[in-house]
Amino acid sequence: MCGIVGYVGPAVPSTRPLDVALEGLARLEYRGYDSAGVALVTPTGLATAKRAGKLANLREALEADPLPPATAGIGHTRWATHGAPTDANAHPQLSADGRLAVIHNGIIENFAPLKAELLEAGVPFTSETDTEVAAHLLGRAYDETGGLTAAMLAVTRRLEGAFTLLAMHAEEPGTVVGARLNSPLVVGLGDGENYLGSDVAAFIGHTREALELGQDQVVTITAEEVRVVDGDGTPATGRRYTVDWDANAAVKGGFATFMDKEIHDQPKAVADTLLGRHDGAGNLVLDELRIEPAVLRSVDKIIVVACGTAAYAGHVAKYAIEHWCRIPVEVELAHEFRYRDPVVSEKTLVVAISQSGETMDTIMAIRHAREQGAKVLAVVNTHGSTIARESDAVLYTHAGPEVAVASTKAFLAQITACYLLGLYLAELRGNKYADEVADYLAELGKLPAKIQELLDREGEVRAVAEAMKDVTSVLFLGRHVGYPVALEGALKLKELAYIHAEGFAAGELKHGPIALIEEGQPVFVVVPTPRRPTLHAKVVSNIQEVRARGARTLVIAEEGDEAVTAFADVVFRVPRTPTLMMPLVTVVPLQIFASALATAKGLDVDQPRNLAKSVTVE
Ligand code: M6R
């Protein structure tokens, strides 16, 4: 959840370590924003600054009280787990002698007994964090071993949990050491300088050359060198790669917020996810599916594991994959999966969907699935992430970096990638002929233009949202693939606008939720295409049912669907689209609505309260 950056540069002290750390933190702030801090190695020892609140508070403090030039630096932006977001609990945390600084992402599960042991030994604590335990242990281990790398190896053997640590010591002015235990850490390779980051955004302004680390590894960076060892000290090598996006992809590009920019990135996110995956003649090209065709043919069940918006993308995919492939698909929230003793065999294909590829709940679910013999296929946006590394195959969504905490373009790219997977399986298993697959691919190919059409008309949705900024509750109804869209519409409104919002399967209405309807209650209804008359008629009835009880109905319906007009207070039109593709268009007005309403309320849509972009603790 926290953002971490580390930097080592030339031996002559300068302001660059602080500049690099602050720039990295600005790009990483989406990971957590309860507090921020930096530590530098200067000729006179360590210098630190940290502040509760957003990075702006730290910048203000640094302007008022600048830090001296340095040779290395670390920076941290926090999502609080142990201890409130205060200055004292912000990172870096220091060893008792103040000569070693540590920043940390994740949780040290056995911190309580270790803290008791340190207190018993007379070590004074100044924070409530689990991180401070690591700082004191590292300080003591440094005194015993005389080296930062050796100290890190000794201490990580004693720590339990899932975490990343970065440390610096005043005696080693040209070194930063990192440890990765079930938590993200990546190396940036510069020219006469090197970087560490919890993701490549930390250093993308300086280099696109990166080194992927494995779990339980310790990395030592100097200006000239990167040394990687396994947890037992055996030398290891990371995998080098070039990041396929640059710093410009992670800027607002003229939009007021990342959220707005990313909503507008969606035509490209879908197009890029399709790009190179078909040959133009309607044939699928999915070479990256490294699971043997024979194994995929033998699959008798698919289980999608994911959280939040990614789980809703899986829910949409279920309808398509079951329809196309005739394989049962279960969608499971990843955090529930391994605790319920799921029925998994070597014939189960587990599809893990994740934008970040670092969601701890999803990581634990895929580990459990693999232990049971299942093959795991990841649908992931972040190159080299833990879920991508630990899966049997990866189908990357090419949405580009998603910086706003609430997910938008990743959702559309995830559905698109899952549809490619579904079509591939359908053809491989003989459920669809090649020409049928080609027809679906052609429909997918039309989606970027349809999404763009909706974006060109976003003003209609914005005007309605702005007029509704004082509402306190909004309900969302959908049927079939419209149901997960309703769930996603409600989630977006909750997280961006802090409004009570609930999504329901429209058919469930009369089984309880209709009791919530009172005069003026806003209800969004996602209407299927009228070319599915039975389904369509049911939803039109649902609109009438809530309207008859006083609801204000906001209807998302296909162009030319006049059956809804009489019962809708507001209609948002979407282009004519085949049933299974409709989520890729119907969700767009809901995203715009949530973003515009939150903006009208004066809220920070990029960094909503209490949230972090990547949930790297269970
Ligand atoms: O990185 P992931 O896709 O694994 O993240 C999953 C969820 O944490 C994420 O979708 C979350 O629900 C967002 N806040 C949705 O906007």
XYZ file of C-alpha atoms in Angstrom, residues 70-538:
469
model
C 23.462 14.143 -0.015
C 24.726 11.096 -1.882
C 21.752 8.773 -1.328
C 18.154 9.053 -0.283
C 15.006 7.134 0.497
C 11.411 8.354 0.452
C 8.102 6.981 1.670
C 4.427 7.732 1.318
C 2.296 5.853 3.844
C -1.026 4.068 4.109
C -1.282 3.547 7.856
C -1.558 0.046 9.298
C 0.134 0.175 12.735
C -0.452 3.532 14.384
C -2.345 6.632 13.317
C -1.096 8.868 10.500
C 1.053 11.180 12.672
C 4.496 12.726 12.200
C 5.931 10.219 14.696
C 4.503 7.210 12.879
C 5.540 8.459 9.434
C 8.539 6.800 7.808
C 11.562 6.775 7.822
C 11.987 5.226 11.235
C 15.453 5.379 12.788
C 17.588 2.989 14.802
C 18.225 3.931 18.435
C 21.558 5.620 17.577
C 19.924 7.606 14.733
C 22.478 6.333 12.196
C 20.248 3.938 10.281
C 16.968 4.812 8.524
C 14.300 2.414 7.321
C 11.177 2.705 5.191
C 8.701 -0.107 4.894
C 5.671 -1.348 2.975
C 3.567 -4.226 4.293
C 3.147 -5.763 7.714
C 5.667 -7.357 10.073
C 3.362 -9.890 11.661
C 5.622 -10.891 14.570
C 6.457 -7.311 15.532
C 4.863 -7.606 19.005
C 7.239 -10.254 20.462
C 10.192 -8.592 18.764
C 9.204 -5.233 20.223
C 8.860 -6.815 23.674
C 12.349 -8.273 23.316
C 13.782 -4.876 22.330
C 11.974 -3.062 25.145
C 13.313 -5.637 27.567
C 16.804 -4.827 26.271
C 16.160 -1.141 27.015
C 15.628 0.070 23.430
C 13.447 3.221 23.448
C 10.516 3.394 20.983
C 9.215 6.651 19.574
C 6.365 5.382 17.346
C 3.571 2.828 17.301
C 4.748 1.290 14.017
C 5.923 -2.230 13.281
C 8.554 -0.527 11.098
C 10.428 0.822 14.101
C 11.072 -2.756 15.238
C 12.895 -3.367 11.950
C 14.871 -0.123 12.377
C 16.132 -1.112 15.830
C 16.893 -4.689 14.796
C 18.784 -3.456 11.738
C 20.723 -0.922 13.821
C 21.817 -3.632 16.227
C 22.573 -6.103 13.428
C 24.663 -3.430 11.682
C 26.780 -3.011 14.812
C 27.291 -6.793 14.930
C 27.942 -7.455 11.235
C 29.499 -4.136 10.181
C 27.581 -4.058 6.889
C 24.125 -3.011 5.726
C 23.578 -5.977 3.404
C 24.627 -8.478 6.077
C 22.404 -6.717 8.611
C 19.424 -6.850 6.245
C 19.939 -10.571 5.605
C 20.181 -11.279 9.330
C 17.097 -9.268 10.227
C 14.804 -10.436 7.430
C 15.338 -14.012 8.627
C 13.722 -13.001 11.918
C 10.761 -11.124 10.442
C 7.451 -12.735 9.486
C 4.802 -11.290 7.195
C 4.746 -9.691 3.781
C 6.848 -6.595 3.419
C 9.464 -4.559 1.592
C 12.187 -2.737 3.529
C 14.710 -0.148 2.355
C 17.561 0.919 4.636
C 20.505 3.332 4.634
C 23.299 3.847 7.153
C 25.377 6.947 7.825
C 28.552 4.827 7.560
C 27.675 3.698 4.008
C 26.921 6.951 2.204
C 26.794 5.363 -1.234
C 24.489 2.430 -0.536
C 20.790 1.651 -0.201
C 19.746 -1.905 0.640
C 16.301 -3.350 -0.041
C 14.560 -6.578 0.911
C 11.509 -8.025 -0.799
C 9.353 -10.561 1.037
C 6.008 -11.046 -0.687
C 5.733 -7.363 -1.391
C 6.730 -5.372 -4.470
C 10.214 -3.943 -5.094
C 11.838 -3.180 -8.428
C 15.258 -1.790 -9.371
C 15.752 1.105 -11.801
C 19.034 1.019 -13.686
C 20.599 4.406 -14.389
C 23.903 5.646 -15.700
C 26.135 6.260 -12.694
C 23.077 6.146 -10.446
C 20.536 3.500 -9.474
C 17.048 3.429 -8.048
C 14.639 1.290 -6.060
C 10.883 1.621 -6.104
C 7.736 -0.146 -5.065
C 6.841 0.167 -8.730
C 8.499 1.628 -11.797
C 6.610 4.907 -11.375
C 9.167 5.680 -8.638
C 11.910 6.220 -11.222
C 10.191 6.381 -14.610
C 11.168 10.051 -14.917
C 14.833 8.967 -15.012
C 15.095 5.519 -16.557
C 12.964 2.883 -18.271
C 15.528 0.134 -17.671
C 14.418 -2.044 -14.798
C 15.357 -5.193 -12.955
C 12.687 -7.484 -11.606
C 13.485 -9.076 -8.241
C 12.279 -12.415 -6.942
C 10.680 -13.014 -3.560
C 12.878 -13.257 -0.475
C 15.722 -11.437 -2.159
C 17.946 -8.677 -0.850
C 19.311 -6.051 -3.223
C 22.149 -3.629 -2.630
C 22.455 -0.621 -4.908
C 25.367 1.770 -5.238
C 25.891 4.375 -7.954
C 27.671 1.849 -10.162
C 26.395 -1.531 -9.076
C 23.323 -3.608 -8.303
C 23.910 -6.791 -6.288
C 21.093 -9.258 -5.687
C 21.235 -12.173 -3.242
C 18.719 -14.752 -2.112
C 17.637 -14.819 1.501
C 20.472 -17.225 2.360
C 23.049 -14.860 0.860
C 23.580 -16.815 -2.379
C 24.204 -14.454 -5.328
C 21.189 -14.181 -7.638
C 20.248 -12.286 -10.769
C 17.137 -10.297 -11.424
C 15.432 -10.221 -14.824
C 16.191 -7.079 -16.809
C 13.469 -5.446 -18.896
C 12.525 -2.152 -20.490
C 9.376 -0.481 -19.196
C 6.957 -0.093 -22.105
C 5.593 3.301 -21.088
C 7.306 6.554 -20.268
C 6.815 9.357 -17.780
C 4.378 11.150 -20.120
C 1.912 8.279 -19.753
C 1.614 9.060 -16.051
C 0.852 12.772 -16.264
C -2.576 14.388 -16.386
C -2.073 15.532 -19.967
C -4.274 18.606 -19.762
C -7.052 16.974 -17.710
C -7.908 18.349 -14.285
C -7.450 14.948 -12.648
C -5.906 11.563 -13.387
C -9.401 10.120 -13.016
C -10.694 12.230 -15.915
C -7.614 11.506 -17.979
C -7.939 7.771 -17.400
C -11.638 7.756 -18.252
C -10.608 9.428 -21.518
C -7.788 6.890 -22.020
C -10.361 4.104 -22.300
C -10.709 3.890 -26.082
C -6.935 3.477 -26.268
C -6.837 1.022 -23.351
C -9.297 -1.256 -25.159
C -7.592 -0.797 -28.546
C -4.137 -1.484 -27.080
C -5.371 -4.583 -25.286
C -6.663 -5.913 -28.608
C -3.566 -4.818 -30.524
C -1.384 -7.654 -31.762
C -3.785 -10.275 -30.434
C -5.395 -10.918 -33.802
C -3.937 -11.000 -37.264
C -6.353 -8.606 -38.954
C -7.984 -11.490 -40.802
C -10.034 -12.412 -37.754
C -7.656 -14.997 -36.304
C -6.699 -14.799 -32.668
C -2.991 -14.638 -31.859
C -2.462 -15.311 -28.164
C 1.074 -16.670 -28.103
C 1.531 -15.498 -24.549
C -0.863 -18.161 -23.239
C 1.921 -20.491 -22.223
C -0.450 -23.172 -20.941
C -0.455 -26.235 -23.203
C -3.532 -26.378 -25.507
C -4.176 -29.927 -24.291
C -4.383 -28.675 -20.726
C -6.756 -25.866 -21.713
C -8.924 -28.359 -23.604
C -9.224 -30.475 -20.474
C -10.336 -27.594 -18.230
C -13.694 -28.409 -16.651
C -14.119 -25.329 -14.483
C -12.836 -21.769 -14.389
C -12.585 -19.829 -11.150
C -11.950 -16.102 -11.398
C -10.235 -14.670 -8.308
C -9.985 -10.903 -7.919
C -11.038 -8.007 -5.702
C -13.075 -4.846 -6.127
C -13.421 -3.564 -9.656
C -11.275 -6.414 -11.007
C -13.773 -8.885 -9.532
C -16.606 -7.078 -11.327
C -14.650 -7.409 -14.580
C -14.467 -11.145 -13.828
C -18.189 -11.179 -13.169
C -18.818 -9.688 -16.622
C -16.413 -12.209 -18.176
C -18.311 -15.095 -16.585
C -21.355 -14.394 -18.768
C -19.278 -14.371 -21.939
C -17.006 -17.319 -21.182
C -19.853 -19.583 -20.081
C -21.857 -18.629 -23.163
C -18.987 -19.071 -25.594
C -17.123 -22.008 -24.053
C -19.765 -23.924 -22.104
C -17.384 -24.146 -19.138
C -18.777 -23.307 -15.699
C -17.196 -20.116 -14.380
C -17.210 -19.141 -10.709
C -16.232 -15.645 -9.633
C -14.757 -15.494 -6.162
C -13.533 -12.543 -4.144
C -9.898 -13.493 -3.704
C -9.937 -12.932 0.065
C -12.747 -15.467 0.504
C -11.306 -18.092 -1.820
C -8.753 -19.956 0.227
C -10.721 -19.835 3.459
C -13.704 -21.761 2.141
C -11.941 -24.958 1.060
C -12.730 -24.479 -2.648
C -13.044 -27.503 -4.911
C -10.007 -27.146 -7.158
C -8.269 -29.773 -9.249
C -5.705 -29.991 -12.028
C -8.636 -29.501 -14.423
C -9.479 -26.110 -12.888
C -8.236 -22.976 -14.584
C -7.921 -20.130 -12.107
C -8.000 -16.707 -13.737
C -6.530 -14.018 -11.485
C -7.491 -10.480 -12.508
C -5.545 -7.552 -11.115
C -4.526 -4.111 -12.310
C -1.562 -3.818 -9.971
C -0.610 -7.486 -9.892
C 0.284 -6.879 -6.237
C -3.056 -7.316 -4.440
C -2.106 -9.541 -1.529
C -5.524 -11.224 -1.317
C -5.230 -12.265 -4.953
C -1.615 -13.389 -4.539
C -2.612 -15.648 -1.631
C -5.530 -17.031 -3.665
C -3.341 -18.011 -6.619
C -0.782 -19.619 -4.342
C -3.533 -21.682 -2.787
C -4.895 -22.625 -6.215
C -1.487 -23.749 -7.461
C -0.922 -25.809 -4.330
C -4.159 -27.628 -5.208
C -2.832 -28.382 -8.700
C -4.772 -25.766 -10.680
C -3.215 -23.809 -13.518
C -3.288 -20.062 -12.966
C -3.671 -17.545 -15.752
C -3.191 -13.909 -14.790
C -4.928 -10.954 -16.416
C -2.671 -8.202 -15.148
C -1.751 -4.631 -16.096
C 1.603 -4.282 -14.355
C 4.577 -5.883 -16.022
C 6.685 -8.140 -13.825
C 4.309 -7.851 -10.859
C 4.047 -10.645 -8.322
C 0.825 -12.088 -9.753
C 2.328 -12.060 -13.260
C 5.473 -13.785 -12.006
C 3.695 -16.422 -9.962
C 1.136 -17.467 -12.576
C 1.489 -20.156 -15.241
C 0.629 -17.665 -17.965
C -0.101 -13.950 -18.241
C -2.426 -12.060 -20.522
C -1.429 -8.438 -20.024
C -4.026 -5.689 -20.224
C -2.346 -2.816 -22.002
C -4.168 -0.033 -20.201
C -0.981 1.903 -19.392
C -0.325 3.238 -15.900
C -3.468 3.817 -13.849
C -2.692 6.511 -11.296
C -6.105 7.520 -9.927
C -6.830 5.301 -6.964
C -10.247 4.271 -8.230
C -10.004 1.987 -11.231
C -11.562 2.911 -14.583
C -9.573 2.073 -17.696
C -8.187 -1.099 -16.119
C -11.788 -2.364 -15.818
C -12.441 -2.028 -19.534
C -9.058 -3.513 -20.426
C -9.684 -6.450 -18.074
C -13.025 -7.250 -19.689
C -11.406 -6.990 -23.123
C -8.559 -9.354 -22.178
C -10.982 -11.840 -20.612
C -13.058 -11.773 -23.794
C -9.966 -12.592 -25.842
C -9.323 -15.479 -23.494
C -12.928 -16.654 -23.782
C -12.842 -16.565 -27.578
C -9.513 -18.377 -27.631
C -10.866 -21.144 -25.390
C -14.091 -21.355 -27.392
C -12.219 -21.920 -30.629
C -9.635 -24.227 -29.095
C -12.318 -26.411 -27.554
C -14.490 -26.428 -30.654
C -17.377 -24.416 -29.205
C -17.051 -21.654 -31.771
C -15.960 -21.730 -35.389
C -13.174 -19.442 -36.542
C -15.606 -17.229 -38.470
C -17.771 -16.773 -35.356
C -14.689 -15.762 -33.390
C -13.799 -13.347 -36.187
C -17.261 -11.742 -35.889
C -16.816 -11.205 -32.154
C -13.333 -9.799 -32.695
C -14.760 -7.383 -35.222
C -17.339 -6.222 -32.644
C -14.607 -5.798 -30.028
C -12.677 -3.738 -32.571
C -15.600 -1.292 -32.864
C -15.650 -0.555 -29.141
C -12.939 2.131 -28.929
C -14.907 4.351 -31.330
C -18.144 3.728 -29.392
C -16.484 4.606 -26.093
C -15.077 7.750 -27.684
C -18.563 8.701 -28.810
C -19.708 8.521 -25.176
C -16.756 10.598 -24.020
C -17.569 13.242 -26.609
C -20.998 13.563 -24.997
C -19.785 13.474 -21.372
C -21.190 16.968 -20.729
C -24.722 15.514 -20.540
C -23.732 13.207 -17.699
C -21.673 15.866 -15.938
C -24.586 18.316 -15.913
C -26.870 15.740 -14.265
C -24.178 14.766 -11.744
C -23.483 18.358 -10.757
C -27.176 18.986 -10.164
C -27.271 15.927 -7.896
C -24.318 16.805 -5.697
C -26.417 16.865 -2.519
C -27.939 13.393 -2.856
C -27.202 11.036 0.022
C -28.075 7.680 -1.519
C -28.103 6.261 -5.045
C -29.143 2.773 -6.125
C -28.010 0.924 -9.252
C -29.903 -1.887 -10.959
C -28.841 -4.224 -13.743
C -29.591 -7.656 -15.099
C -27.313 -10.186 -16.839
C -24.050 -8.348 -17.759
C -25.728 -5.149 -16.565
C -25.616 -6.501 -13.005
C -21.826 -6.260 -12.511
C -21.995 -2.877 -14.240
C -24.499 -1.776 -11.570
C -22.126 -3.043 -8.875
C -19.242 -1.134 -10.430
C -21.336 2.044 -10.767
C -22.153 1.860 -7.051
C -18.529 1.186 -6.094
C -17.314 4.195 -8.110
C -19.817 6.475 -6.403
C -18.962 5.172 -2.924
C -15.245 5.548 -3.325
C -15.187 8.860 -5.177
C -18.136 10.734 -3.676
C -18.538 9.027 -0.251
C -22.232 8.558 -0.973
C -24.222 5.547 0.114
C -24.627 3.564 -3.086
C -25.703 -0.008 -3.697
C -25.865 -2.116 -6.801
C -28.475 -4.849 -7.162
C -29.427 -7.514 -9.625
C -32.661 -6.005 -10.919
C -34.456 -9.320 -10.420
C -33.622 -9.194 -6.729
C -35.494 -5.937 -6.290
C -38.790 -7.445 -5.203
C -36.995 -9.807 -2.822
C -36.123 -6.932 -0.514
C -34.284 -3.886 -1.866
C -37.490 -2.312 -3.195
C -38.254 -1.407 0.415
C -35.528 1.233 0.107
C -37.429 3.146 -2.560
C -39.074 6.346 -1.386
C -40.041 9.592 -3.030
C -37.126 11.031 -4.995
C -34.685 8.132 -4.454
C -32.294 8.208 -7.429
C -32.048 4.832 -9.159
C -29.751 4.137 -12.084
C -30.933 1.330 -14.323
C -28.632 -0.358 -16.835
C -30.900 -1.541 -19.637
C -29.948 -4.398 -21.974
C -30.343 -4.085 -25.723
C -33.958 -4.367 -26.958
C -32.625 -7.030 -29.334
C -32.784 -9.343 -26.282
C -36.562 -8.758 -25.888
C -37.225 -10.999 -22.892
C -34.329 -9.647 -20.877
C -35.092 -6.102 -21.981
C -38.782 -6.338 -21.062
C -37.928 -7.523 -17.547
